[in-house]
């Protein structure tokens, strides 16, 4: 969907259009990684997600919508998961009844739904089912097609031109293929020959002559052949030549039959940001160099405009393909034992810039879910280039071919926007605004009529916390909002108006989610498999047999784990500060971006000497400042006043002086949206050692006498359970052929001790594939490790 806006004046309309697009239409993209590469019906599929804004972790969206489809685009399941610092995780329990086939996991944010669906993450997944009448086999017979693309899109008489040749197929493209170019009038004479780099691309160069027709002949190792006509040779025009090196990106313009002094402009942008510009009448006489020292890894788009700002040539290239800025975690203290069911461990070196990692450990003989499309290829390639690319992860692997990546980018155009459209003032219509976490809109009516400017109490029943009461006020139309809720499954609460004269039977509150799943309009992508009939006597392949054994073993592991009193097996041990926070904080005062100061378990003696807790906080919370107003300290964050709450009841800053620091159990500073702020952002919440008496309801029978409402929250993730051999409960497991030995989407970094990963071997693994992922926000770099260790 598009809309029209005011056109920009000539000469700089491209720059102005790009600036507006970059500012108002940031581009989110999603990387999904599964706990293994393929599954069997009845198993759990766990996923981890990273949401990026261009080449950085995104702060735009706080919820991710994830859906599971079959190959006919029938939705099998859907989840909504919270994004904490751009990261989320969850799982799908695959029904036993699923037929064998290719299924698809779709992931997107509300903000992404405003743009082309091609940029949403849709990841195919192989699901086996030996009882299904059909089975999956690789599609090796599907025909392939080839297409030739001249560098910058121009093919001009007398100018040596680099061509990239791109293969495409509904199935698999050949890995061994080659081509040559002939003059159509002399088909037996090869002008130039080349061999394909990989299953995607090859490249050659040719200097054309006007009047000649050139043809490209492509053949594979099986003898399949295809002839492609190259574009007609133009007798005039501009040709853009680009070379991407480690120190600089160099480019020049070659021309034919162009009048001297003609004005041209070249714009270079990365992540929709202008990084270089030259506008000169002598542009055809020089070569230019863009230093890479101030750039980041990513796709750079070079565009040539004429004097009327018409696009005459374009080229994509990659910045420093041989100097990828990747923060690779260091593994230390490796304790590996290939004996069956042996304990293994390693530690990850301390990194002060890293808060946590996603960690996956696989049997060394199993397929790596990052081999096809890795977090690096999602970040730097596929989520900006939505066309089908075979094994895009190869272009960012340690042994990658930079020449192949450059050829691939010659075949592509930047599809995030169209120059002509944005220069004409045509921009996307924003139909979906991202809401903070789980948000609901409520309407209060009395005898069916809206209740404007009305005070209402919400009463929550919390285990181990008693009753919590919060007050909301409707607007002039009877509406109010609960924004920034973070809770799983469902939450129940009661409500009552403050006015005792109005009978509760006359009051009704209706809630509507301020978020929604967006239907998939387009088609699912093609895949490399076909279904064939399964014969009656056919036995499952060895890989499928392992899956069948693993599913049975995992069921046993789950059953045994529930018998163990220590919950450490299923969930990581909660630290004391987290327990205190959960005990004192109500459901509306949970924030994703919160800083907690524990006065019960931590040694905060310095606070005891402070007369005012706000003074003590200053300097300990980034961005928090204090201003004096009428003799009282007023806290501010980013220039805005921060509300203060005592046991979750709002108080005036003047009341802070009456609170003794010895009576304080916990203080937390919330820097984000949270529901207790009733649509506001940020707070300082002070909790007394009395456990939050203020704002609580002493009579537990009150809510049962009132009307109740249930709100749905985020989908709860099924815990990933691993066996702990040496514990008697797991000795009865007959066979262990697990491919996923360890899965932790949120391995927290311990600031004062090594971050340890411990896992137990299966019955036959001799090596382990270790994948560690994260993002270094300070240095704008992916944190990535994917290697096989022994």
C-alpha positions in Angstrom: 0.0 0.0 0.0 1.3 3.5 -0.9 0.4 7.0 -0.3 1.3 10.3 -1.9 3.2 13.1 -0.1 4.6 16.4 -1.3 7.3 16.2 -4.0 10.8 17.5 -3.4 12.4 20.2 -5.4 14.8 19.3 -8.1 18.6 18.8 -7.6 18.3 17.3 -4.1 15.1 15.4 -4.1 16.9 12.0 -4.0 18.8 12.9 -0.9 15.7 14.4 0.8 13.6 11.4 -0.1 16.2 9.0 1.2 16.5 11.0 4.5 12.8 11.0 5.0 12.5 7.3 4.2 15.3 6.4 6.6 13.9 8.5 9.4 10.3 7.4 9.2 10.4 3.9 7.8 13.1 1.9 9.6 13.5 -1.7 8.4 13.2 -4.6 10.8 14.3 -8.1 9.9 14.1 -11.4 11.8 16.5 -14.3 12.1 15.1 -17.7 13.3 17.2 -20.6 14.4 15.7 -23.9 15.4 17.1 -26.4 18.0 17.8 -28.8 15.1 17.5 -29.0 11.3 14.5 -31.4 10.9 11.9 -33.0 13.1 9.4 -35.9 13.4 5.7 -35.4 14.1 5.1 -35.4 17.9 8.3 -33.6 18.8 8.8 -30.1 20.1 10.3 -27.5 17.7 12.1 -24.8 19.7 13.1 -21.5 18.1 15.2 -18.5 19.0 14.7 -15.2 17.3 16.8 -12.1 16.7 15.1 -9.0 15.5 17.3 -6.4 13.8 16.7 -2.8 12.7 19.0 -2.7 9.7 22.4 -3.8 11.0 21.6 -3.3 14.7 19.4 -5.0 17.3 16.0 -3.5 17.0 14.3 -1.5 19.7 11.2 -0.8 17.7 9.1 -3.9 18.4 8.6 -5.7 21.7 6.5 -8.6 20.5 7.1 -11.2 17.8 4.4 -13.1 16.0 5.3 -16.6 14.9 3.1 -18.9 12.9 3.4 -22.5 11.6 1.9 -23.4 8.2 1.7 -26.6 6.1 2.6 -26.5 2.4 -1.0 -25.6 1.5 -0.8 -22.4 3.6 -3.1 -23.9 6.3 -2.1 -22.5 9.6 -1.2 -25.2 12.2 -0.3 -23.0 15.1 0.6 -19.5 16.2 2.5 -17.9 19.0 3.3 -14.4 20.3 6.5 -14.1 22.2 8.1 -11.1 24.0 11.2 -9.4 22.6 13.8 -8.5 25.3 16.5 -6.4 23.7 15.4 -7.6 20.3 15.5 -11.3 21.2 12.7 -13.8 21.8 12.2 -17.6 22.0 9.4 -20.1 22.0 8.3 -23.5 20.7 5.7 -25.4 18.8 4.5 -28.8 19.8 4.2 -30.6 16.5 1.0 -32.8 16.5 1.4 -36.5 16.1 -1.1 -36.3 13.2 1.1 -34.1 11.0 1.7 -35.7 7.6 5.3 -35.9 6.4 6.2 -32.8 4.4 7.7 -29.3 4.3 6.2 -26.9 6.8 6.9 -23.2 7.2 7.6 -21.0 10.2 6.7 -17.4 9.6 7.9 -14.6 11.9 7.2 -10.9 11.8 6.6 -7.9 14.0 3.6 -5.6 13.8 5.9 -2.9 12.3 7.1 -5.3 9.6 3.5 -5.9 8.5 3.4 -2.3 7.1 5.9 -3.4 4.3 6.3 -6.0 1.6 5.7 -9.5 2.9 8.8 -10.6 1.1 10.9 -9.2 3.9 9.2 -11.3 6.6 11.0 -14.4 7.8 9.5 -17.6 6.4 11.7 -20.6 7.2 11.0 -24.0 5.8 11.2 -27.0 8.1 11.3 -30.7 7.3 8.9 -32.8 9.4 9.0 -36.6 9.0 6.2 -39.0 9.8 6.9 -42.7 9.0 3.2 -43.5 9.2 2.4 -40.9 6.5 1.4 -42.3 3.0 4.0 -40.1 1.3 7.6 -39.4 2.0 9.9 -36.5 1.2 12.8 -36.9 -1.3 15.1 -34.2 -2.7 13.9 -32.6 -5.9 16.8 -33.3 -8.3 14.8 -33.5 -11.5 13.4 -30.0 -11.5 14.6 -27.9 -14.4 16.8 -24.9 -13.8 16.9 -21.6 -15.6 19.8 -19.1 -16.1 19.8 -15.3 -16.5 22.6 -12.9 -17.3 22.9 -9.5 -15.6 25.4 -6.8 -16.8 27.1 -4.8 -14.1 25.1 -1.6 -13.3 22.4 -2.8 -15.8 24.1 -1.3 -18.9 25.7 -3.0 -21.9 27.4 -0.4 -24.1 29.5 -0.5 -27.3 33.3 -0.7 -26.6 33.0 -0.8 -22.8 34.3 -3.9 -21.1 31.4 -5.2 -19.0 31.3 -7.8 -16.2 28.3 -10.1 -16.3 26.9 -12.2 -13.5 25.0 -15.4 -14.4 22.3 -16.5 -11.9 20.7 -19.9 -11.7 17.2 -20.5 -10.3 15.1 -23.7 -9.9 12.0 -24.9 -7.9 14.3 -27.8 -6.8 18.1 -28.0 -6.6 20.3 -26.1 -9.0 23.5 -27.9 -10.3 26.7 -27.4 -8.3 28.8 -28.2 -11.3 28.1 -26.0 -14.2 29.8 -23.7 -16.7 29.1 -21.4 -19.6 30.5 -19.6 -22.6 29.6 -16.7 -24.9 29.3 -16.7 -28.7 28.4 -14.3 -31.5 25.0 -15.4 -32.7 26.3 -15.4 -36.2 29.3 -17.5 -35.3 27.9 -20.0 -32.7 30.9 -22.3 -32.9 33.4 -19.7 -31.8 33.7 -19.2 -28.1 34.4 -15.5 -27.2 34.8 -16.2 -23.4 34.2 -19.1 -21.0 33.7 -19.4 -17.3 32.8 -21.9 -14.6 30.1 -21.4 -12.0 31.2 -20.3 -8.5 28.5 -22.2 -6.7 24.8 -23.2 -7.1 23.8 -19.6 -7.4 26.2 -17.6 -9.7 29.0 -17.4 -12.1 30.7 -14.4 -13.9 32.4 -13.4 -17.1 33.5 -10.2 -18.8 33.1 -9.1 -22.4 33.7 -6.0 -24.6 30.7 -5.8 -27.0 30.4 -4.2 -30.4 27.4 -2.4 -31.8 25.4 -4.4 -34.2 26.4 -7.8 -32.9 24.1 -10.2 -31.0 25.6 -12.2 -28.2 24.4 -15.4 -26.7 25.2 -17.2 -23.5 25.3 -21.0 -23.4 25.1 -22.6 -20.0 25.5 -26.4 -19.4 25.6 -28.6 -16.3 27.5 -31.8 -15.6 24.5 -33.9 -16.7 24.5 -32.4 -20.2 21.5 -30.0 -19.7 21.9 -26.9 -21.7 20.3 -23.5 -22.0 20.9 -20.6 -24.4 20.3 -17.0 -23.2 20.4 -13.9 -25.4 22.5 -11.1 -23.9 20.9 -7.6 -23.9 21.2 -5.5 -27.1 24.4 -3.5 -27.3 23.7 0.2 -26.8 25.7 2.8 -28.9 25.6 5.3 -26.0 25.2 5.5 -22.3 26.9 5.3 -18.8 28.4 2.2 -17.3 29.3 2.0 -13.6 32.2 -0.2 -12.6 32.7 -1.1 -8.9 35.5 -2.8 -7.0 35.0 -3.6 -3.3 38.2 -3.9 -1.4 39.2 -4.1 2.3 40.4 -0.4 2.4 38.0 1.2 0.0 35.1 0.8 -2.5 36.3 2.2 -5.8 34.1 3.1 -8.7 34.3 4.9 -12.0 31.9 5.8 -14.8 32.7 4.7 -18.4 30.7 6.4 -21.1 30.1 6.4 -24.9 28.7 9.3 -27.0 28.0 11.4 -24.0 28.2 15.2 -24.4 31.2 16.8 -22.5 30.2 18.6 -19.3 27.0 16.6 -18.8 26.1 16.7 -15.1 25.8 13.4 -13.2 25.4 12.6 -9.5 26.4 9.4 -7.7 24.8 8.5 -4.3 26.0 5.7 -2.1 23.9 4.5 0.8 24.0 1.7 3.3 21.1 0.6 5.4 19.1 3.4 3.7 21.6 6.0 5.0 23.5 8.3 2.7 27.3 7.7 3.2 28.8 9.2 0.0 27.8 11.7 -2.7 29.5 13.3 -5.7 27.9 15.7 -8.1 30.1 17.0 -10.9 30.3 17.8 -14.6 33.7 16.1 -14.6 32.5 12.9 -13.0 33.2 10.9 -16.2 36.9 11.9 -16.1 37.8 10.6 -12.6 37.8 7.5 -10.4 36.4 7.7 -6.9 37.2 5.9 -3.7 34.9 5.5 -0.6 37.0 4.6 2.5 35.6 1.7 4.4 37.1 2.7 7.7 33.9 4.6 8.6 31.5 2.0 7.2 30.1 -1.2 8.6 29.7 -4.6 7.0 26.6 -4.6 4.8 25.2 -4.0 1.4 26.2 -0.7 -0.2 24.0 0.6 -3.0 25.5 2.9 -5.6 23.1 4.9 -7.8 23.9 7.2 -10.8 21.5 10.0 -11.6 21.5 12.3 -14.5 20.8 16.1 -14.4 17.1 15.5 -14.1 17.6 13.0 -11.3 16.6 10.0 -13.5 18.3 6.8 -12.4 20.7 5.7 -15.2 22.8 3.0 -13.5 22.8 1.0 -10.2 25.0 -1.4 -8.5 25.0 -3.3 -5.1 28.2 -4.5 -3.5 29.3 -5.7 0.0 31.4 -3.6 2.3 34.7 -5.4 3.4 33.6 -9.0 2.5 37.0 -10.3 3.7 37.0 -8.3 7.0 33.8 -9.3 8.6 33.4 -7.7 12.0 32.3 -10.6 14.0 32.8 -10.9 17.8 33.7 -14.6 18.2 33.3 -15.9 21.8 36.3 -17.7 23.2 35.8 -21.2 24.6 37.8 -22.1 27.6 38.2 -24.9 30.1 37.0 -27.5 27.6 36.2 -30.8 29.4 35.1 -33.2 26.7 34.5 -36.9 27.0 33.1 -38.9 24.0 32.1 -41.9 26.2 28.4 -42.7 26.1 26.3 -40.4 28.4 29.5 -38.7 29.8 29.4 -35.2 31.2 30.9 -32.5 29.0 31.4 -28.8 29.7 33.1 -25.6 28.6 33.2 -22.0 29.7 32.7 -18.9 27.6 35.3 -16.2 28.2 34.1 -13.1 30.1 32.9 -10.2 28.0 31.8 -7.0 29.8 29.8 -5.9 26.7 27.7 -9.1 26.6 24.7 -9.9 28.8 23.9 -13.3 27.4 24.0 -15.8 24.6 21.9 -18.3 22.7 23.7 -21.6 22.9 23.1 -24.8 20.9 25.2 -28.0 21.1 24.5 -30.8 18.6 25.8 -34.3 18.0 28.7 -33.8 15.6 27.1 -36.0 13.0 23.8 -34.1 12.8 23.0 -31.3 10.5 23.5 -27.7 11.7 20.4 -25.5 11.4 22.7 -22.6 10.7 24.4 -24.2 7.7 21.8 -23.1 5.2 21.0 -19.6 6.4 23.0 -18.3 9.4 22.4 -15.3 11.6 25.2 -13.6 9.6 23.6 -14.2 6.3 20.2 -13.0 7.6 21.7 -9.9 9.0 23.8 -9.0 6.0 22.0 -10.5 3.0 18.8 -12.5 2.9 16.4 -10.3 4.8 17.3 -7.4 2.4 17.5 -9.6 -0.7 14.4 -11.8 -0.6 15.0 -13.8 -3.8 15.8 -17.5 -3.4 19.5 -18.0 -2.6 20.9 -21.5 -2.1 22.9 -21.8 1.1 23.4 -18.0 1.7 25.4 -18.8 4.8 28.3 -19.8 2.6 29.1 -16.2 1.8 30.0 -15.4 5.4 31.6 -18.7 6.4 35.4 -18.6 7.2 36.2 -20.0 3.7 33.8 -17.8 1.8 34.2 -16.7 -1.8 34.0 -12.9 -2.0 34.0 -12.9 -5.8 30.8 -15.1 -5.7 29.1 -12.7 -3.3 29.9 -9.8 -5.5 28.5 -11.6 -8.6 25.4 -12.4 -6.6 24.8 -8.8 -5.8 25.3 -7.8 -9.4 22.2 -9.9 -10.2 20.1 -8.1 -7.5 18.5 -4.7 -7.0 17.7 -2.9 -3.7 14.1 -3.7 -3.1 13.5 -1.9 0.2 12.3 1.1 -1.8 12.1 2.4 -5.3 13.9 5.6 -6.1 11.3 6.9 -8.5 8.5 6.2 -6.0 10.1 7.9 -3.0 11.3 10.9 -5.1 7.7 11.3 -6.2 6.6 11.4 -2.6 5.1 7.9 -2.6 5.7 6.1 0.8 4.2 3.1 2.6 1.0 3.6 4.5 1.6 2.8 8.1 -1.4 0.7 9.2 0.2 -1.0 12.1 1.9 0.8 15.0 4.0 -1.3 17.4 2.5 -1.5 20.8 4.7 -2.1 23.9 4.5 -5.8 24.7 0.9 -6.9 25.5 -1.4 -4.0 25.3 -5.2 -3.9 25.7 -7.8 -1.2 25.3 -10.7 -1.2 27.7 -14.1 0.5 27.5 -16.3 1.1 30.6 -20.1 1.4 30.3 -22.8 2.0 32.9 -26.2 0.7 31.8 -24.8 0.4 28.2 -23.6 4.0 28.0 -20.0 5.1 28.0 -18.6 6.1 31.4 -16.4 9.2 30.7 -13.8 10.5 33.2 -14.6 7.7 35.7 -12.3 6.2 38.3 -12.1 2.4 38.4 -10.2 -0.1 40.5 -8.5 -3.2 39.1 -7.9 -6.0 41.6 -5.4 -8.7 40.9 -5.1 -12.0 42.8 -1.4 -12.9 42.9 0.0 -16.2 44.3 2.2 -15.4 47.3 1.5 -11.7 47.0 -2.1 -11.4 48.1 -4.3 -8.9 46.3 -3.0 -5.9 44.3 -5.1 -2.9 43.5 -4.6 -0.4 40.8 -6.6 2.6 39.8 -7.4 3.7 36.3 -9.4 6.6 34.9 -11.4 6.6 31.6 -11.1 9.3 29.0 -13.9 11.5 27.7 -15.3 8.5 25.7 -15.1 5.9 28.5 -11.9 4.3 27.2 -8.6 3.4 29.0 -5.5 1.5 28.1 -3.3 -1.1 29.7 0.1 -1.0 27.9 3.3 -2.8 28.4 2.0 -5.9 30.1 4.5 -8.8 30.4 3.0 -12.0 31.5 2.5 -15.6 30.2 -0.7 -17.5 29.6 -3.6 -15.6 31.2 -4.2 -13.3 34.1 -7.5 -12.8 36.0 -8.6 -9.7 37.7 -11.8 -8.1 39.1 -13.0 -4.6 38.8 -15.2 -2.0 40.5 -16.0 1.7 40.2 -14.9 4.0 43.0 -18.4 5.4 43.2 -20.3 3.0 45.7 -23.6 4.4 44.6 -23.4 2.7 41.2 -24.5 -1.0 41.5 -21.9 -3.4 40.1 -24.6 -5.1 37.9 -24.9 -1.8 35.9 -21.1 -1.7 35.1 -19.5 -3.5 32.2 -15.9 -3.5 31.0 -15.0 -4.8 27.6 -11.3 -5.4 26.6 -9.9 -5.6 23.1 -6.3 -6.5 22.3 -4.2 -3.7 20.9 -2.3 -6.2 18.8 -3.2 -8.8 16.2 -1.8 -11.5 13.9 -1.7 -10.3 10.3 -2.9 -12.9 7.7 -0.3 -14.1 5.1 -1.5 -12.8 1.7 1.3 -14.0 -0.5 2.5 -17.5 -1.4 4.9 -19.6 0.6 8.4 -20.0 -0.9 9.4 -23.0 -3.0 11.5 -25.7 -1.5 13.9 -28.4 -2.6 11.7 -31.5 -1.9 8.9 -33.4 -3.5 6.5 -36.0 -2.0 6.5 -39.5 -3.4 4.3 -42.5 -2.5 5.7 -44.7 0.2 5.7 -48.4 -0.5 4.1 -50.8 2.1 7.2 -52.7 2.9 9.5 -49.7 3.0 11.6 -49.3 6.2 12.4 -45.9 7.6 15.8 -44.4 6.8 18.4 -44.6 9.6 18.0 -40.9 10.3 14.3 -41.3 10.7 14.8 -44.3 13.0 17.0 -42.1 15.2 14.3 -39.5 15.3 11.8 -42.1 16.4 14.0 -43.3 19.2 14.8 -39.8 20.3 11.1 -38.9 20.5 10.5 -41.8 22.8 13.6 -41.1 24.8 12.7 -37.4 25.2 9.2 -38.4 26.5 10.9 -40.6 29.1 13.3 -37.8 30.0 10.4 -35.4 30.5 8.6 -37.9 32.8 11.7 -38.5 34.9 12.4 -34.8 35.3 9.0 -34.2 36.8 9.8 -36.7 39.5 12.8 -34.8 40.7 12.1 -32.3 43.4 14.9 -29.9 42.3 13.4 -27.7 39.7 16.9 -26.9 38.5 16.5 -29.5 35.8 13.7 -27.8 34.1 14.3 -24.1 34.8 17.5 -22.3 35.7 17.8 -21.5 39.4 16.3 -18.1 40.2 18.7 -15.8 42.0 17.5 -14.1 45.2 17.1 -10.7 43.7 14.8 -12.1 41.0 12.8 -13.9 43.6 12.4 -10.7 45.6 11.3 -8.8 42.5 8.7 -11.4 41.7 7.5 -11.5 45.3 7.1 -7.7 45.6 6.1 -6.6 42.0 2.6 -6.8 40.8 1.7 -7.8 37.2 1.4 -4.2 36.1 4.9 -3.3 37.4 6.9 -5.8 35.4 9.2 -4.1 32.8 11.6 -5.6 30.4 14.1 -2.8 30.8 14.4 -2.4 34.5 17.3 -1.9 36.9 16.8 -3.5 40.4 18.6 -2.5 43.6 18.2 -5.3 46.2 18.4 -4.0 49.8 17.6 -7.4 51.3 20.2 -9.7 49.8 22.8 -7.2 48.5 25.2 -5.1 50.6 24.0 -1.6 50.0 25.3 0.0 53.1 26.1 3.2 51.3 22.3 3.8 51.0 21.9 3.8 54.8 23.8 7.0 55.1 21.7 8.7 52.5 18.9 11.0 53.6 17.1 10.6 50.2 17.0 7.5 48.1 16.8 9.5 45.0 20.2 11.1 45.7 21.6 7.6 46.2 20.2 6.5 42.9 21.8 9.4 41.0 25.0 8.2 39.3 23.9 4.5 39.6 21.3 4.6 36.9 22.4 5.8 33.4 20.4 8.8 32.2 18.8 9.5 35.6 19.1 13.2 36.7 17.6 15.2 39.6 16.2 18.7 39.5 15.3 20.8 42.6 11.7 22.0 42.6 10.2 23.7 45.7 12.9 22.1 47.9 12.2 18.6 46.6 14.3 16.4 44.2 12.4 15.6 41.0 13.8 12.7 39.0 14.0 13.0 35.2 15.0 10.6 32.5 15.8 11.9 29.0 14.4 15.2 30.0 11.0 13.8 31.1 9.8 13.6 34.7 9.7 10.1 36.1 6.8 9.1 38.3 7.6 7.7 41.8 5.7 4.8 43.3 5.7 3.5 46.9 4.6 -0.1 47.1 3.0 0.5 43.7 1.0 3.5 44.7 2.0 6.8 43.1 3.4 9.4 45.5 4.7 13.0 45.3 8.5 13.6 45.3 8.0 15.6 48.6 7.1 12.3 50.3 10.5 10.7 49.6 12.1 12.5 52.5 9.7 10.7 54.9 11.0 7.2 53.8 13.8 5.8 55.8 16.3 3.8 53.7 16.3 1.2 56.4 12.7 0.5 55.6 13.3 -0.1 51.9 13.5 -3.7 50.6 13.9 -3.0 46.9 14.1 -0.1 44.4 13.7 -0.6 40.7 14.0 1.9 37.9 11.9 1.0 34.9 13.0 2.7 31.7 10.4 1.4 29.4 6.6 1.1 29.0 4.9 -0.8 31.8 1.2 -1.2 32.5 1.3 0.3 35.9 2.1 3.6 34.4 -1.2 3.5 32.6 0.2 4.3 29.2 3.2 6.2 30.6 6.9 5.3 30.2 9.4 4.9 33.0 9.1 4.9 36.8 11.0 4.6 40.1 9.3 2.0 42.2 10.2 1.8 45.9 9.2 -1.3 47.9 9.2 -1.3 51.7 10.2 -4.2 53.9 6.6 -4.6 54.9 6.1 -6.3 51.5 3.9 -3.8 49.8 1.1 -3.2 52.3 0.1 0.1 50.6 -2.0 -0.7 47.6 -2.9 -4.2 48.7 -6.3 -5.5 49.5 -6.6 -7.1 53.0 -10.0 -8.8 52.4 -9.3 -11.6 50.0 -13.1 -12.2 49.6 -13.7 -8.9 47.9 -12.7 -10.0 44.3 -15.0 -13.0 44.4 -17.9 -10.6 44.9 -17.0 -8.6 41.8 -17.1 -9.2 38.1 -14.0 -11.0 36.7 -12.1 -10.7 33.5 -9.4 -12.8 31.9 -6.7 -11.4 29.6 -4.4 -13.5 27.5 -0.7 -12.8 27.5 2.4 -14.2 25.8 2.5 -17.9 24.9 4.4 -19.9 27.5 7.5 -21.7 26.3 7.8 -25.4 27.0 11.1 -26.0 28.9 13.8 -27.8 27.1 14.7 -30.8 29.3 18.0 -32.6 29.2 19.0 -35.8 31.1 21.4 -35.6 34.0 23.2 -38.9 34.0 24.4 -40.1 37.3 21.0 -39.4 38.7 19.1 -42.6 39.4 16.0 -41.3 37.7 17.7 -41.5 34.3 19.4 -44.8 34.6 16.4 -46.6 33.0 16.8 -44.9 29.6 17.5 -47.7 27.2 18.8 -45.7 24.2 19.9 -42.1 23.8 20.3 -40.9 20.2 19.5 -37.3 20.8 20.9 -34.9 18.2 20.3 -31.8 20.3 22.4 -32.2 23.4 22.0 -28.6 24.8 19.6 -25.8 24.0 19.5 -22.5 25.9 18.1 -19.5 24.1 19.0 -17.2 27.1 22.3 -18.2 28.7 22.9 -15.4 31.1 26.5 -14.1 31.6 27.7 -14.1 35.1 29.6 -10.9 35.8 31.9 -12.4 38.5 32.3 -16.0 37.4 32.8 -18.0 34.2 29.7 -18.7 32.0 29.5 -22.4 32.0 27.8 -24.8 29.6 27.3 -28.4 30.7 25.7 -31.2 28.7 25.6 -34.9 28.6 26.6 -37.0 25.6 24.2 -39.4 23.9 25.2 -43.0 23.2 27.5 -42.5 20.2 28.5 -38.9 19.5 32.3 -38.5 19.0 32.3 -34.7 18.3 30.0 -31.8 19.0 28.8 -28.9 17.0 28.6 -25.7 19.1 26.7 -22.7 18.0 26.8 -19.5 20.1 24.9 -16.4 19.1 24.4 -12.9 20.4 24.9 -9.2 19.5 27.4 -6.7 20.8 25.3 -3.5 20.9 28.3 -1.4 21.9 30.3 -2.3 18.8 27.4 -2.9 16.5 28.6 -6.4 15.7 27.2 -9.9 15.7 28.5 -12.3 18.3 28.9 -15.7 16.5 30.6 -19.0 17.0 29.8 -22.1 14.9 32.4 -24.9 15.0 32.8 -28.6 15.6 34.8 -29.5 18.6 36.2 -32.8 19.7 
